[in-house]
Coordinates of C-alpha atoms in Angstrom, one line a residue:
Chain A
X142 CA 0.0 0.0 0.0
X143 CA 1.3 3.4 -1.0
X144 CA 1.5 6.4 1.3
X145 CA -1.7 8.1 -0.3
X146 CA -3.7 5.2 -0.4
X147 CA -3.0 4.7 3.7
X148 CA -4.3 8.7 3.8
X149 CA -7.2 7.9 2.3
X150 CA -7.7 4.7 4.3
X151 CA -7.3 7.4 7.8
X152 CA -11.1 7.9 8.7
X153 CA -9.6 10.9 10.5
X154 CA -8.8 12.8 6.9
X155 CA -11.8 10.9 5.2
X156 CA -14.8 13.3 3.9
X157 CA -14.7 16.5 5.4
X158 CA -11.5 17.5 7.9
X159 CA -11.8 17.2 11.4
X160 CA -9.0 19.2 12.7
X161 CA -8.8 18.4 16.4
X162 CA -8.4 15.0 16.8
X163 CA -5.7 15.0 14.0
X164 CA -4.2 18.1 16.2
X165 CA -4.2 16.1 18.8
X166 CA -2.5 13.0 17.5
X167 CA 0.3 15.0 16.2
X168 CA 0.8 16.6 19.2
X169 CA 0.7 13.5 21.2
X170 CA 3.4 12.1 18.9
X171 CA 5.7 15.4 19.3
X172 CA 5.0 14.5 23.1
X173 CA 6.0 11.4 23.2
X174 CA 9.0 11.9 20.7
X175 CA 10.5 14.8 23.0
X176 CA 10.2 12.7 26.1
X177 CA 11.5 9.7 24.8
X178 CA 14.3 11.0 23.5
X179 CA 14.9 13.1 26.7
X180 CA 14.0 10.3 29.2
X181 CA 16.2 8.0 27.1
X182 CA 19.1 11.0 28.1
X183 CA 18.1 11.0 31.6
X184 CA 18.1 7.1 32.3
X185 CA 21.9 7.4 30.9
X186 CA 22.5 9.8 32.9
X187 CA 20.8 8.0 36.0
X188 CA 22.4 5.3 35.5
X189 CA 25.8 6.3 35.2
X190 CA 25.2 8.4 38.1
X191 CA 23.9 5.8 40.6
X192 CA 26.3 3.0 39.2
X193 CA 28.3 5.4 40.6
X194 CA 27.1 6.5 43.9
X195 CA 26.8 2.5 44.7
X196 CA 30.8 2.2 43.5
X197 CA 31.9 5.1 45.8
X198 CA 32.7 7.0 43.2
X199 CA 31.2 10.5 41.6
X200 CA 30.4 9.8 38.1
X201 CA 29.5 12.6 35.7
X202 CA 29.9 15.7 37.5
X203 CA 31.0 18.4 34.5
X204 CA 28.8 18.9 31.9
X205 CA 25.6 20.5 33.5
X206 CA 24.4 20.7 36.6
X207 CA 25.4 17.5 38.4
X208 CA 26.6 16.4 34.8
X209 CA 22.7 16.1 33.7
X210 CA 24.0 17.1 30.0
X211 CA 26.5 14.8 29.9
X212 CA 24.4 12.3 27.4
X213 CA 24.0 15.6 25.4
X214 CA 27.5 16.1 25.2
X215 CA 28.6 12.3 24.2
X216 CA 25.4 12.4 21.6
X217 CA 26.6 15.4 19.7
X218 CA 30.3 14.1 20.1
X219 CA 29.2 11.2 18.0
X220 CA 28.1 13.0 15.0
X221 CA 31.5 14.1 13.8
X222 CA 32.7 10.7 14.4
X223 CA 33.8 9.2 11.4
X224 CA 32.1 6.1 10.1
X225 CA 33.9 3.0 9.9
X226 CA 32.3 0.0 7.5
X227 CA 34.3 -2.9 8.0
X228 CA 35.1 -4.6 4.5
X229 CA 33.8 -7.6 5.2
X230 CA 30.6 -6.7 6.4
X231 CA 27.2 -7.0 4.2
X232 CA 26.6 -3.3 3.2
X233 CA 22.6 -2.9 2.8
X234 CA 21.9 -5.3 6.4
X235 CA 24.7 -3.5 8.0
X236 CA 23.0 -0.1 7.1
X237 CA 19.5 -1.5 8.1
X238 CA 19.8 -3.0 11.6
X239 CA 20.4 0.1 13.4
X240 CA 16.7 1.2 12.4
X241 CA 15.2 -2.6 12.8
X242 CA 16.6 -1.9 16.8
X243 CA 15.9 2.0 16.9
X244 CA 12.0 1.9 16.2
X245 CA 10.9 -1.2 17.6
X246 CA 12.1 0.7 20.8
X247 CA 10.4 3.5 20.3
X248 CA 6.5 2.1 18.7
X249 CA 6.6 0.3 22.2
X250 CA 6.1 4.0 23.5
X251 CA 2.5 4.3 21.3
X252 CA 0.4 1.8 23.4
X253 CA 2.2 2.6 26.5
X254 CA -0.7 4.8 29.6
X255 CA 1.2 7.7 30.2
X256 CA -1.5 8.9 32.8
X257 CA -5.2 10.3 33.1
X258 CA -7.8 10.8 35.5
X259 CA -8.5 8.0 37.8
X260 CA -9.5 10.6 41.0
X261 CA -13.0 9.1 42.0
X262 CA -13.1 6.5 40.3
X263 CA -12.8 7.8 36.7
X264 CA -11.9 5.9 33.8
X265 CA -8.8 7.6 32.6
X266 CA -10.0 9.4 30.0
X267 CA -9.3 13.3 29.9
X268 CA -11.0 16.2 27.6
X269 CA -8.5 18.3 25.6
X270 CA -9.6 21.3 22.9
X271 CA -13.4 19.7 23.7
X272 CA -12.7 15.8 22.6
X273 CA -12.0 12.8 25.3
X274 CA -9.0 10.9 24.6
X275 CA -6.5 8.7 26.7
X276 CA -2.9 10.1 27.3
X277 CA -1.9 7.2 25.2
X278 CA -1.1 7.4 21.6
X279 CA -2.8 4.5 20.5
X280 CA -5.2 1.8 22.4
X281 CA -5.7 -0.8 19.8
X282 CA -7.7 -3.6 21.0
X283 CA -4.9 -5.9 21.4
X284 CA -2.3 -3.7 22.5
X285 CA -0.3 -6.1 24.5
X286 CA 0.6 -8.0 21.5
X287 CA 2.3 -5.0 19.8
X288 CA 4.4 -5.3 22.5
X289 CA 5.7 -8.4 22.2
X290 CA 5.9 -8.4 18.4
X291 CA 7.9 -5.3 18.6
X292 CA 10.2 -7.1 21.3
X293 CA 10.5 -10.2 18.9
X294 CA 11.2 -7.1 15.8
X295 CA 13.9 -5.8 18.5
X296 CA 15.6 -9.5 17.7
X297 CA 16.0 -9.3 14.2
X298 CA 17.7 -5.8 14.9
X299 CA 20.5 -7.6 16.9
X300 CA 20.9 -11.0 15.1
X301 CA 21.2 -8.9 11.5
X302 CA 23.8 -6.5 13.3
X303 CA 25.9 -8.7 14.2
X304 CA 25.5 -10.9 11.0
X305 CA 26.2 -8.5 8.9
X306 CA 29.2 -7.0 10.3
X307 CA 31.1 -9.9 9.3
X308 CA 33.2 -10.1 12.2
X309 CA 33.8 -12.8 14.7
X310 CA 32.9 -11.5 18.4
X311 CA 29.6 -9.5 17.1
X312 CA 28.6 -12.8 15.1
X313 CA 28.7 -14.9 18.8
X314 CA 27.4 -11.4 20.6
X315 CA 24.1 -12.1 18.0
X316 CA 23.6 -15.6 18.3
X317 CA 23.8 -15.5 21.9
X318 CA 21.4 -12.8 22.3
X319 CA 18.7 -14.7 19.7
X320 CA 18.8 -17.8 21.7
X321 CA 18.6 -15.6 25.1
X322 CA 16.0 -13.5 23.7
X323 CA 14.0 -16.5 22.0
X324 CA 14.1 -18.2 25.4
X325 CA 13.1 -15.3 27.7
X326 CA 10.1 -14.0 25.5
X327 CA 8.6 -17.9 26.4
X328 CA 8.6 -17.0 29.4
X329 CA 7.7 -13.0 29.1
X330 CA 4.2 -14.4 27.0
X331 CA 3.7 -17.1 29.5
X332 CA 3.6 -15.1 32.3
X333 CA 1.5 -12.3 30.9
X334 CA -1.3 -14.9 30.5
X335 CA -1.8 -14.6 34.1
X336 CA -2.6 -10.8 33.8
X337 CA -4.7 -11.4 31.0
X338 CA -6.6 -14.0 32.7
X339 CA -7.4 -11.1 35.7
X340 CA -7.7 -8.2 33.6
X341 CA -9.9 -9.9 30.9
X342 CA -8.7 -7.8 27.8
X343 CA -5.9 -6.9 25.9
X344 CA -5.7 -3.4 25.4
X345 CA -3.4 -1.6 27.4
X346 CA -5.8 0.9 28.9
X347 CA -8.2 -1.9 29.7
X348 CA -5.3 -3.3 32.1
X349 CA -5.1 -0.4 33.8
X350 CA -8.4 0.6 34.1
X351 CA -9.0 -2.7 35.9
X352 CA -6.6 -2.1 38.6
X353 CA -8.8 0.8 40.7
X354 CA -7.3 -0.6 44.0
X355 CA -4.4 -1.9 45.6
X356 CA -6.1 -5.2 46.2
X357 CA -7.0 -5.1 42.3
X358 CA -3.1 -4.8 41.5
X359 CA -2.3 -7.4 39.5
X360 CA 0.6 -7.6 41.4
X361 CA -1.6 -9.1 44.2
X362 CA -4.3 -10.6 41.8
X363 CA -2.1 -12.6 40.4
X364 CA -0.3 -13.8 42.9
X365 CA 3.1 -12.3 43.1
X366 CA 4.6 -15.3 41.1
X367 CA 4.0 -14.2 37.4
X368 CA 5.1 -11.0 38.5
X369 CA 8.8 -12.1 39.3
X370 CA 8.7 -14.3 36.2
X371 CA 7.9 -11.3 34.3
X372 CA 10.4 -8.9 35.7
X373 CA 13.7 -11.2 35.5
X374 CA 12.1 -12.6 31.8
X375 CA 12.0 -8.8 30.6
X376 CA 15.8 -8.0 32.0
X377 CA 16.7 -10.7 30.0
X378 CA 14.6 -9.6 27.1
X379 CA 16.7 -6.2 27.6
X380 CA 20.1 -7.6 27.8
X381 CA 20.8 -5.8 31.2
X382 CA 23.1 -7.1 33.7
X383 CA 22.8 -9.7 35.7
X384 CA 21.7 -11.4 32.2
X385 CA 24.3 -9.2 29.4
X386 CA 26.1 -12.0 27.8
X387 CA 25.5 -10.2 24.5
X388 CA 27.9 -7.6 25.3
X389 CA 29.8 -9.6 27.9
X390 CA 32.9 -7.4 27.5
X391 CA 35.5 -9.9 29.1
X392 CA 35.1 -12.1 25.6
X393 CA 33.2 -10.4 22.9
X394 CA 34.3 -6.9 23.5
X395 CA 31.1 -4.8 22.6
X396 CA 29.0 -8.8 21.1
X397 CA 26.8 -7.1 18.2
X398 CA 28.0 -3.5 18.0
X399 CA 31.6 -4.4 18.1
X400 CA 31.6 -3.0 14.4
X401 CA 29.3 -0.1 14.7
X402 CA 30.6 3.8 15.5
X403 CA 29.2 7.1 14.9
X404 CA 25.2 7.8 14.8
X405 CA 24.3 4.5 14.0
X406 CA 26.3 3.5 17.2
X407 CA 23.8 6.1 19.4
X408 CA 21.0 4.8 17.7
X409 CA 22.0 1.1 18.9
X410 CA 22.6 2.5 22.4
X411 CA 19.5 5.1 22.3
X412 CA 17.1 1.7 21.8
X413 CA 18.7 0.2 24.7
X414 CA 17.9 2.8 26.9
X415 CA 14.7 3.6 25.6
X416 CA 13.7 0.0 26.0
X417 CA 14.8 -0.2 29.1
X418 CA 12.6 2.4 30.0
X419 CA 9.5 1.0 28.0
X420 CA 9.7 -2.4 29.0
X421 CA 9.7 -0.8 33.1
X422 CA 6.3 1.4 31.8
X423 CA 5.4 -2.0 30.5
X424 CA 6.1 -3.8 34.2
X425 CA 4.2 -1.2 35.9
X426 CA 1.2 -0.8 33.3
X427 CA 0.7 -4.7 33.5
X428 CA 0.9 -5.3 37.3
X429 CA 0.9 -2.1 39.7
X430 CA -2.0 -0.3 37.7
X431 CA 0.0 2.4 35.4
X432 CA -1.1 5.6 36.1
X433 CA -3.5 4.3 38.5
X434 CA -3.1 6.2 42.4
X435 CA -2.4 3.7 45.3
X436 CA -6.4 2.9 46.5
X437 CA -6.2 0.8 49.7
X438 CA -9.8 -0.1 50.5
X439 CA -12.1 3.1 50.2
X440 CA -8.9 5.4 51.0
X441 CA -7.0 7.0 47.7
X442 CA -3.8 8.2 48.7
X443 CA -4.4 11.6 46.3
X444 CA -2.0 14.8 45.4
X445 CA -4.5 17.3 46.2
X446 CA -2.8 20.2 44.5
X447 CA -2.1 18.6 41.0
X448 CA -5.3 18.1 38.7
X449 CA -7.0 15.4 38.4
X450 CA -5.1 14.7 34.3
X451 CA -1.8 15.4 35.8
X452 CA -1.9 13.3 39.0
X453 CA -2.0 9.8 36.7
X454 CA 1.3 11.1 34.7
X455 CA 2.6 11.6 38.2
X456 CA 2.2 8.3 40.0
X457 CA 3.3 6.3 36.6
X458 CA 6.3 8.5 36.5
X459 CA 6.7 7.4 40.3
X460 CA 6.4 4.1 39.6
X461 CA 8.2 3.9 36.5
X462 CA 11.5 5.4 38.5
X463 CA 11.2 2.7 41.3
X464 CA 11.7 -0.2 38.2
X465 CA 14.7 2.1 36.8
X466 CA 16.3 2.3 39.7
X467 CA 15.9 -1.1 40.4
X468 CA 17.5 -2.3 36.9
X469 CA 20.3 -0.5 37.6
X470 CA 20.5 -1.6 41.0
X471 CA 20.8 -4.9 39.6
X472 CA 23.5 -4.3 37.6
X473 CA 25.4 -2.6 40.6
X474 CA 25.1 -5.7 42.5
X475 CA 24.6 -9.0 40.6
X476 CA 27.4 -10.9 38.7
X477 CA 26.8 -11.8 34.9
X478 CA 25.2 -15.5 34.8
X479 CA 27.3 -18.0 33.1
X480 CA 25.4 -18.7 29.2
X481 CA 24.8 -22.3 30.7
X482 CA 22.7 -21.1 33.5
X483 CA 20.9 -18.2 31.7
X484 CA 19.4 -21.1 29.3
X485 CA 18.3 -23.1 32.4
X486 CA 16.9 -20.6 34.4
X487 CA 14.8 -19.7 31.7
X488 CA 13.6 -23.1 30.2
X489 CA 13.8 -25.8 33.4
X490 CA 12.9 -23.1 35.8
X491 CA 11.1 -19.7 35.2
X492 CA 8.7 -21.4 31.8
X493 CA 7.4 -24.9 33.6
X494 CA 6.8 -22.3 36.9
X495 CA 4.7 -19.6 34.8
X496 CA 2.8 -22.7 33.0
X497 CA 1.8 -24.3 36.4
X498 CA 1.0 -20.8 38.3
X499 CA -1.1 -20.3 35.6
X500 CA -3.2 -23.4 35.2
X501 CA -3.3 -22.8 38.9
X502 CA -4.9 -19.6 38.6
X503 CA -7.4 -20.8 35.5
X504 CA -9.0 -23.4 38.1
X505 CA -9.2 -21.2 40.7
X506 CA -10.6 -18.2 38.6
X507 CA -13.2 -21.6 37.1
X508 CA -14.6 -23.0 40.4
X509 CA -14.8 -19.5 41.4
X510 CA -17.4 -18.7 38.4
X511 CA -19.2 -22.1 39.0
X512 CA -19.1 -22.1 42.7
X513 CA -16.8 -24.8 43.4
X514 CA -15.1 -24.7 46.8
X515 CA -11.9 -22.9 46.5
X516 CA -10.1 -25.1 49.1
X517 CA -11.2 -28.1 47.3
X518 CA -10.0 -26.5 43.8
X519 CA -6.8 -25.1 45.2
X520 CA -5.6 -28.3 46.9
X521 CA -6.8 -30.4 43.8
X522 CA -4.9 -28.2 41.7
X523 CA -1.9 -29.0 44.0
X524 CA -1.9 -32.1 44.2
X525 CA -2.0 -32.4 39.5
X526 CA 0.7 -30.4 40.0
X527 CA 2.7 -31.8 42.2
X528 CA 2.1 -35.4 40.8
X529 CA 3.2 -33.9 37.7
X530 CA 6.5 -32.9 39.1
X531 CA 7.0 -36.1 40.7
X532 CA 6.4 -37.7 37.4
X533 CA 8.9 -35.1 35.4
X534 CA 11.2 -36.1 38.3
X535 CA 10.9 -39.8 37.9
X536 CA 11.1 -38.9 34.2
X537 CA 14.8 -37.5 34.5
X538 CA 16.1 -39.9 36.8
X539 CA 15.6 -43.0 34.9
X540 CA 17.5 -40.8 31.4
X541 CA 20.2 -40.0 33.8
X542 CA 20.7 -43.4 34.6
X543 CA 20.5 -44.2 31.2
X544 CA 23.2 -41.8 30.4
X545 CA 25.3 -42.6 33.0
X546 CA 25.3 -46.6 31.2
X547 CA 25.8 -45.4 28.1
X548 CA 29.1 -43.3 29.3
X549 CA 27.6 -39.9 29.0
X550 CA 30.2 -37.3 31.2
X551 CA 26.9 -35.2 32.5
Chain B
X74 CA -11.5 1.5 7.2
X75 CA -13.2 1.2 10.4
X76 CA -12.6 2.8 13.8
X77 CA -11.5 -0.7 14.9
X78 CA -8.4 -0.2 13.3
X79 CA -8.1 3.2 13.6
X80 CA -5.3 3.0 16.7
X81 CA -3.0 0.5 14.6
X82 CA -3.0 3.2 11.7
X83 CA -1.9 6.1 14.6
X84 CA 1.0 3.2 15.4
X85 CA 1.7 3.0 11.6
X86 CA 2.2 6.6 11.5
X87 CA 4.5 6.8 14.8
X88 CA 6.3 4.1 13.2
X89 CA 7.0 6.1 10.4
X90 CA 8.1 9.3 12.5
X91 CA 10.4 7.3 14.0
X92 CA 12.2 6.0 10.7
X93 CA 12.0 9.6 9.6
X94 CA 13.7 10.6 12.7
X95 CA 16.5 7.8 12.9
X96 CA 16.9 8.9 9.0
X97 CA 17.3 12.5 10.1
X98 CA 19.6 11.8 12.7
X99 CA 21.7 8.9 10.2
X100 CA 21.7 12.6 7.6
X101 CA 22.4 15.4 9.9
X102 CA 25.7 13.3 11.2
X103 CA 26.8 11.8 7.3
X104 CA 26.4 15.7 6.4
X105 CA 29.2 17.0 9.0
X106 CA 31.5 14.2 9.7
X107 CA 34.8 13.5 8.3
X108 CA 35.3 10.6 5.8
X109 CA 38.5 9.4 5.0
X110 CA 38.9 5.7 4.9
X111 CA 41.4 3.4 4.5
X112 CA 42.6 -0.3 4.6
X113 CA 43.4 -0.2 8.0
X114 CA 39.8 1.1 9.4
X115 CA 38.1 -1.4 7.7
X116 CA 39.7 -4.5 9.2
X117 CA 37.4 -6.2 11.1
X118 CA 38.1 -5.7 14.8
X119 CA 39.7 -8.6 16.7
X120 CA 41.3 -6.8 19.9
X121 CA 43.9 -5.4 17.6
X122 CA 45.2 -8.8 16.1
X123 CA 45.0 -9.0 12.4
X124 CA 41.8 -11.0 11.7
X125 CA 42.4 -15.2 10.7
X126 CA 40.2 -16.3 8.2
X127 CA 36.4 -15.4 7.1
X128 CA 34.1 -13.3 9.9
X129 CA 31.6 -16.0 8.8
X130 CA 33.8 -18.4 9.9
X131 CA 31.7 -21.8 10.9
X132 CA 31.3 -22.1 14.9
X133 CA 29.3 -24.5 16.3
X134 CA 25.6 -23.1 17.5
X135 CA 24.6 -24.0 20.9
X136 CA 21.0 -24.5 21.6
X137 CA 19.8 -24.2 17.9
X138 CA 17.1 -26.6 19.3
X139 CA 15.5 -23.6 21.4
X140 CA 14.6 -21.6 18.0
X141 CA 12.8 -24.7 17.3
X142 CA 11.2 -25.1 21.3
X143 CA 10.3 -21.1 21.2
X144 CA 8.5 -21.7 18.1
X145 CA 6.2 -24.1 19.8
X146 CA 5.5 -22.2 22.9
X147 CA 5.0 -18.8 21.0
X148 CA 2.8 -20.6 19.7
X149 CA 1.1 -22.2 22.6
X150 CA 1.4 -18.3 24.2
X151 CA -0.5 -17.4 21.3
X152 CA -3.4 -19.9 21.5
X153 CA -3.3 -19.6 25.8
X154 CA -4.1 -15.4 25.3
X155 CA -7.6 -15.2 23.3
X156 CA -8.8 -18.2 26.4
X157 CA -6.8 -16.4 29.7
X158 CA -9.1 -13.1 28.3
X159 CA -12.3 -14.6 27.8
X160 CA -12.2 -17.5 30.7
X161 CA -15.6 -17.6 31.9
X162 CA -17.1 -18.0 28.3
X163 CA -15.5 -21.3 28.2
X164 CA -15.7 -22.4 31.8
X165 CA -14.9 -26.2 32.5
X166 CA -14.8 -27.6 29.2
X167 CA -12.2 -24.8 28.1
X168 CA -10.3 -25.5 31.2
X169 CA -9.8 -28.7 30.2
X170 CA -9.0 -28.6 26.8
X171 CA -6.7 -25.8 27.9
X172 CA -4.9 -28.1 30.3
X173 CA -4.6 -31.0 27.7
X174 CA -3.4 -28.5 25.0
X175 CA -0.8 -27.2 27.7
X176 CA 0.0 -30.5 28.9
X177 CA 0.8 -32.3 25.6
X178 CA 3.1 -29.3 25.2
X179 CA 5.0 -29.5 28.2
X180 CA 5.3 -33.5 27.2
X181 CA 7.7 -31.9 24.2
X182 CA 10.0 -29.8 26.6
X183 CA 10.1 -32.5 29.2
X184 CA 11.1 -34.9 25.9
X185 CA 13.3 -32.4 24.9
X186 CA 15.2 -31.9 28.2
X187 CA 15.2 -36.2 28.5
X188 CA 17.1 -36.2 25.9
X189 CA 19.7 -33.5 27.3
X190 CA 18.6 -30.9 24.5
X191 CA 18.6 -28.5 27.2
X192 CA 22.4 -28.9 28.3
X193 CA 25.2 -27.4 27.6
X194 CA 27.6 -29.4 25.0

């Protein structure tokens, strides 16, 4: 489909021209351009700076007050850096993988609740230039999906770079971080079946607008589990320390960007960042209500002086800094995993756990809507899955031994 | 085109933008940087030791079997969604073709990791 053809396809531009809502799309994408490219700045900055507060040392103190500008400065340092194209490498893939990481990263941002009005028990919507919209770009019906298919996108942008540069470290650097990526996003889906099954929908702003109370967290509706799964699957699904064996710098040097300088360098590093922050918005929208205020019971803890529209950007900004600080707390305190026990973490430990939990909660969230008794359903649920665990155990056991005959060394 | 599918066309857009920008960003720095190269730039980097042989040099893939095992529980991800968000429409009977789908699909990872697919070496 050519451009014109998708214009007139737009019901906003088809017949007569409705200005405002078009007005406001454009300015929500200027909006959400300008912060993501300025958030993306500050998490550098951020983390740099609390890397180094938890190291005892300063970090970047110069440029700026408390060196705030100092992604600035290192972004337009790397536009008059010259552009070197190994030989070897594949000239058109080389060229495209930098945009195949740069915006997946940034259409995450699109579906992403970047506030509203929740204050007395409001939906979310707001009412700008006389029309209600979300402060969300976009709220397809199945926005949760874009998600992961622009996380699985964010794949091909890595395993092409490093491909393509036709070198030897960023070749391993990609491979590695397909299979970890591959075996994390197992993992990521399975564990957002849980939410789904609470929340009922797909669309972003229907998650959130489930999740009017503390108790209605899906954090706590879900039972804490899925949760954990979800957060250690998406800091593998980000390549961040403790889980950064794509750019393990002890034997691949960089991994996939070994090759890459200059701009398309910053763009590989800007779609780090920004997915770093997008994938915490994504934590926070799934299970700790996005812009949602903390409701405990009939008590809202409110900002009284901050309208109603503002107060949702607030508490999701809030929430969004807790998960940033805690990735990079991570990296400050974990050691990288060795490859061997990334892979079995992910497929012998975090994808049979998110399976069970969540055929546990499906029986529960059952008997509940046919009035079974919940003890009855929760302890028979136990005890299928426990007997399936013994059975997987028993399963192992006898291929061991039957190793161990043959000769096998593990 | 109906409202239905209005949002994915605002995404479509914003995908666009953000091509535009990466673009922009790609021009603006091939406009002002210095280009001068030579042999020794384009060597492929090895820790400063001439490169041996090809970049595409064969190596031997661990765990090409978990492309294979992700396809099948992307899949199995894909089927679980559309049931976890409408569960009550289905009640039992859903519930337990759910569990039999999951559970013939856990048979292939637990086959799989029998078989030591899931080790190292």
């Amino acid at each position: 489909m050519n451009v014109v053809a998708l214009l007139a396809a737009d019901p906003l531009l088809d017949g007569e021209l409705r200005w405002t809502p078009l007005l406001i799309v454009v300015l929500k994408v200027l909006v959400i351009f300008v912060l993501g490219l300025v958030g993306t700045m500050f998490m550098v900055w951020f983390e740099r700076k609390v890397v180094a507060g938890m190291q005892n040392r300063i970090g970047p103190n110069k440029a700026g007050p408390f060196g705030i500008l100092q992604t600035l400065a290192d972004g337009t340092k790397l536009f008059f850096k010259e552009i070197m194209n190994p030989a070897r490498s594949d000239p058109w893939v080389f060229r495209l993988a930098p945009f195949l990481a740069f915006v997946p990263a940034f259409l995450v941002w699109s579906v992403i609740p970047l506030g509203g009005d929740f204050t007395e028990g409001r939906d979310g919507t707001v009412t700008w230039f006389g029309q209600v919209t979300r402060v969300q770009l976009a709220d397809p019906p199945v926005g949760i999906l874009l998600v992961l298919a622009m996380s699985s996108i964010a794949v091909y942008g890595i395993m092409l770079a490093g491909w393509a540069s036709g070198s030897k470290y960023p070749l391993l650097g990609s491979v590695r971080a397909s299979a970890q990526m591959i075996s994390y996003e197992a993992a990521l889906g399975l564990s957002l079946a849980a939410v789904l099954l609470s929340a009922g929908t797909l669309s972003t702003a229907g998650i959130v607008a489930g999740q009017n109370s503390l108790s209605n967290w899906n954090l706590v509706a879900t039972g804490f589990v899925p949760f954990f799964v979800f957060l250690v699957a998406v800091t593998a699904e980000l390549n961040r320390p403790p889980f950064d064996l794509v750019e393990a710098e002890q034997e691949l040097v960089g991994g996939f960007h070994t090759e890459y300088s200059g701009i398309p360098f910053a763009l590989f590093y800007l779609a780090e960042f920004m997915n770093t922050i997008t994938m915490s918005a994504i934590v926070v929208t799934l299970f700790l209500g996005g812009p949602q205020p903390i409701t405990i019971g009939e008590t809202t803890l409110s900002i009284g002086f901050i309208p109603g529209a503002l107060e949702g950007t607030l508490w999701f900004v809030l929430k969004l800094l807790a998960f940033l600080y805690a990735f990079v707390w991570f990296r400050a305190t974990l050691p990288r995993l060795r490859y061997d026990q990334l892979m079995d973490l992910g497929w012998k430990f975090m994808i049979p756990i998110s399976l069970g939990w969540f055929l546990l909660l499906a029986a529960i969230r059952t008997g509940d809507a046919n009035q079974w008794n919940p003890v009855v359903v929760v302890v028979s649920s136990l005890v299928l899955l426990g007997l399936g665990y013994l059975l997987f155990v028993a399963a192992l056991r006898v291929s061991a031994r039957n190793r161990e005959r043959e000769g096998a060394m593990f | 085109m109906s409202l239905f599918l209005r949002d994915y066309l605002t995404v479509v857009w914003f995908g666009l933008a953000a091509v535009l920008l990466a673009g922009l960003l790609l021009g603006v720095s091939a406009a002002i940087r210095p280009s001068r190269p030579s042999y020794d730039k384009q060597i492929a980097y090895e820790s400063g030791v001439d490169p041996v042989g090809m970049g595409w040099s064969q190596s031997q893939i661990r765990y090409y079997v978990f492309a294979l095992l992700f396809v099948i529980f992307d899949v199995e991800a894909v089927f679980i969604f559309p049931w976890a968000a409408n569960i009550e429409r289905y009640g039992v009977f859903g519930l337990v073709v759910m569990l039999a789908f999951i559970v013939l699909l856990l048979d292939g990872l637990v086959y799989a990791w029998k078989r030591g697919l899931l080790r190292w070496v």
